[in-house]
């Protein structure tokens, strides 16, 4: 058990990155996985629905995406900036 804790408690030398690189790798891998899942889901949905139903699905998906952009309206970026500034001030 101690060996397992030692392994998980410290990173191997080849995995030691600075904070920016580590965070970039996490975001990049998450985005890559999300794109892959969306691609596979698109194939499954396309094959499952017929042409008419897929057209309706596409219109609803586009409308939902546009509404999501309008609702967000830059709030995500503003929240990230505010949190980063507050975090920097607390250091």
PDB file of C-alpha atoms in Angstrom:
ATOM      1  CA  UNK A   1       0.000   0.000   0.000  1.00  0.00           C
ATOM      2  CA  UNK A   2       2.872   2.365   0.794  1.00  0.00           C
ATOM      3  CA  UNK A   3       4.301   1.796  -2.647  1.00  0.00           C
ATOM      4  CA  UNK A   4       0.999   2.760  -4.232  1.00  0.00           C
ATOM      5  CA  UNK A   5       0.752   5.930  -2.128  1.00  0.00           C
ATOM      6  CA  UNK A   6       4.329   6.859  -3.002  1.00  0.00           C
ATOM      7  CA  UNK A   7       3.547   6.389  -6.675  1.00  0.00           C
ATOM      8  CA  UNK A   8       0.359   8.458  -6.580  1.00  0.00           C
ATOM      9  CA  UNK A   9       1.793  11.019  -4.171  1.00  0.00           C
ATOM     10  CA  UNK A  10       4.592  12.105  -6.505  1.00  0.00           C
ATOM     11  CA  UNK A  11       4.718  12.509 -10.229  1.00  0.00           C
ATOM     12  CA  UNK A  12       7.412  10.805 -12.262  1.00  0.00           C
ATOM     13  CA  UNK A  13      10.114  13.149 -13.552  1.00  0.00           C
ATOM     14  CA  UNK A  14       8.766  13.042 -17.096  1.00  0.00           C
ATOM     15  CA  UNK A  15       5.348  14.252 -15.882  1.00  0.00           C
ATOM     16  CA  UNK A  16       6.559  17.295 -13.964  1.00  0.00           C
ATOM     17  CA  UNK A  17       5.377  20.397 -15.793  1.00  0.00           C
ATOM     18  CA  UNK A  18       4.866  23.965 -14.728  1.00  0.00           C
ATOM     19  CA  UNK A  19       1.316  25.023 -13.837  1.00  0.00           C
ATOM     20  CA  UNK A  20       0.568  26.582 -17.228  1.00  0.00           C
ATOM     21  CA  UNK A  21       1.669  23.521 -19.196  1.00  0.00           C
ATOM     22  CA  UNK A  22      -0.162  21.181 -16.845  1.00  0.00           C
ATOM     23  CA  UNK A  23      -3.403  23.165 -17.100  1.00  0.00           C
ATOM     24  CA  UNK A  24      -3.034  23.419 -20.879  1.00  0.00           C
ATOM     25  CA  UNK A  25      -2.638  19.645 -21.144  1.00  0.00           C
ATOM     26  CA  UNK A  26      -5.748  19.089 -19.031  1.00  0.00           C
ATOM     27  CA  UNK A  27      -7.838  21.475 -21.132  1.00  0.00           C
ATOM     28  CA  UNK A  28      -6.445  20.102 -24.406  1.00  0.00           C
ATOM     29  CA  UNK A  29      -7.133  16.480 -23.474  1.00  0.00           C
ATOM     30  CA  UNK A  30     -10.625  17.333 -22.217  1.00  0.00           C
ATOM     31  CA  UNK A  31     -11.422  19.215 -25.405  1.00  0.00           C
ATOM     32  CA  UNK A  32     -10.091  16.368 -27.548  1.00  0.00           C
ATOM     33  CA  UNK A  33     -12.208  13.822 -25.680  1.00  0.00           C
ATOM     34  CA  UNK A  34     -15.287  16.076 -25.942  1.00  0.00           C
ATOM     35  CA  UNK A  35     -14.829  16.491 -29.701  1.00  0.00           C
ATOM     36  CA  UNK A  36     -14.416  12.731 -30.133  1.00  0.00           C
ATOM     37  CA  UNK A  37     -17.553  11.967 -28.129  1.00  0.00           C
ATOM     38  CA  UNK A  38     -19.533  14.586 -30.065  1.00  0.00           C
ATOM     39  CA  UNK A  39     -18.309  13.108 -33.338  1.00  0.00           C
ATOM     40  CA  UNK A  40     -19.354   9.593 -32.366  1.00  0.00           C
ATOM     41  CA  UNK A  41     -22.688  10.832 -31.011  1.00  0.00           C
ATOM     42  CA  UNK A  42     -23.294  12.657 -34.294  1.00  0.00           C
ATOM     43  CA  UNK A  43     -22.718   9.472 -36.265  1.00  0.00           C
ATOM     44  CA  UNK A  44     -25.046   7.479 -34.007  1.00  0.00           C
ATOM     45  CA  UNK A  45     -27.763  10.153 -34.085  1.00  0.00           C
ATOM     46  CA  UNK A  46     -27.502  10.493 -37.863  1.00  0.00           C
ATOM     47  CA  UNK A  47     -27.888   6.757 -38.368  1.00  0.00           C
ATOM     48  CA  UNK A  48     -30.699   6.436 -35.822  1.00  0.00           C
ATOM     49  CA  UNK A  49     -32.852   9.320 -37.043  1.00  0.00           C
ATOM     50  CA  UNK A  50     -34.165   9.555 -40.556  1.00  0.00           C
ATOM     51  CA  UNK A  51     -33.428  12.530 -42.825  1.00  0.00           C
ATOM     52  CA  UNK A  52     -36.530  14.466 -41.720  1.00  0.00           C
ATOM     53  CA  UNK A  53     -35.990  13.878 -38.007  1.00  0.00           C
ATOM     54  CA  UNK A  54     -32.299  14.666 -38.321  1.00  0.00           C
ATOM     55  CA  UNK A  55     -33.162  17.963 -40.023  1.00  0.00           C
ATOM     56  CA  UNK A  56     -35.475  18.876 -37.150  1.00  0.00           C
ATOM     57  CA  UNK A  57     -32.782  17.852 -34.664  1.00  0.00           C
ATOM     58  CA  UNK A  58     -30.216  20.021 -36.479  1.00  0.00           C
ATOM     59  CA  UNK A  59     -32.485  23.076 -36.445  1.00  0.00           C
ATOM     60  CA  UNK A  60     -33.198  22.623 -32.733  1.00  0.00           C
ATOM     61  CA  UNK A  61     -29.502  22.141 -31.999  1.00  0.00           C
ATOM     62  CA  UNK A  62     -28.587  25.302 -33.919  1.00  0.00           C
ATOM     63  CA  UNK A  63     -31.289  27.315 -32.140  1.00  0.00           C
ATOM     64  CA  UNK A  64     -30.144  26.028 -28.763  1.00  0.00           C
ATOM     65  CA  UNK A  65     -26.541  26.935 -29.569  1.00  0.00           C
ATOM     66  CA  UNK A  66     -27.509  30.468 -30.598  1.00  0.00           C
ATOM     67  CA  UNK A  67     -29.566  30.931 -27.450  1.00  0.00           C
ATOM     68  CA  UNK A  68     -26.636  29.662 -25.389  1.00  0.00           C
ATOM     69  CA  UNK A  69     -24.308  32.229 -26.955  1.00  0.00           C
ATOM     70  CA  UNK A  70     -26.829  35.006 -26.321  1.00  0.00           C
ATOM     71  CA  UNK A  71     -27.333  33.943 -22.702  1.00  0.00           C
ATOM     72  CA  UNK A  72     -23.606  33.609 -21.978  1.00  0.00           C
ATOM     73  CA  UNK A  73     -22.718  36.902 -23.717  1.00  0.00           C
ATOM     74  CA  UNK A  74     -19.156  36.828 -22.389  1.00  0.00           C
ATOM     75  CA  UNK A  75     -20.034  35.997 -18.789  1.00  0.00           C
ATOM     76  CA  UNK A  76     -17.675  33.015 -18.763  1.00  0.00           C
ATOM     77  CA  UNK A  77     -14.667  35.137 -19.699  1.00  0.00           C
ATOM     78  CA  UNK A  78     -15.671  37.841 -17.205  1.00  0.00           C
ATOM     79  CA  UNK A  79     -16.010  35.264 -14.428  1.00  0.00           C
ATOM     80  CA  UNK A  80     -12.615  33.754 -15.232  1.00  0.00           C
ATOM     81  CA  UNK A  81     -10.986  37.187 -15.190  1.00  0.00           C
ATOM     82  CA  UNK A  82     -12.681  38.170 -11.915  1.00  0.00           C
ATOM     83  CA  UNK A  83     -11.722  34.908 -10.224  1.00  0.00           C
ATOM     84  CA  UNK A  84      -8.126  35.186 -11.461  1.00  0.00           C
ATOM     85  CA  UNK A  85      -7.803  38.757 -10.156  1.00  0.00           C
ATOM     86  CA  UNK A  86      -9.332  37.811  -6.788  1.00  0.00           C
ATOM     87  CA  UNK A  87      -7.071  34.790  -6.544  1.00  0.00           C
ATOM     88  CA  UNK A  88      -4.021  36.905  -7.384  1.00  0.00           C
ATOM     89  CA  UNK A  89      -4.985  39.491  -4.737  1.00  0.00           C
ATOM     90  CA  UNK A  90      -5.277  36.773  -2.079  1.00  0.00           C
ATOM     91  CA  UNK A  91      -1.764  35.479  -2.721  1.00  0.00           C
TER      92      UNK A  91
END
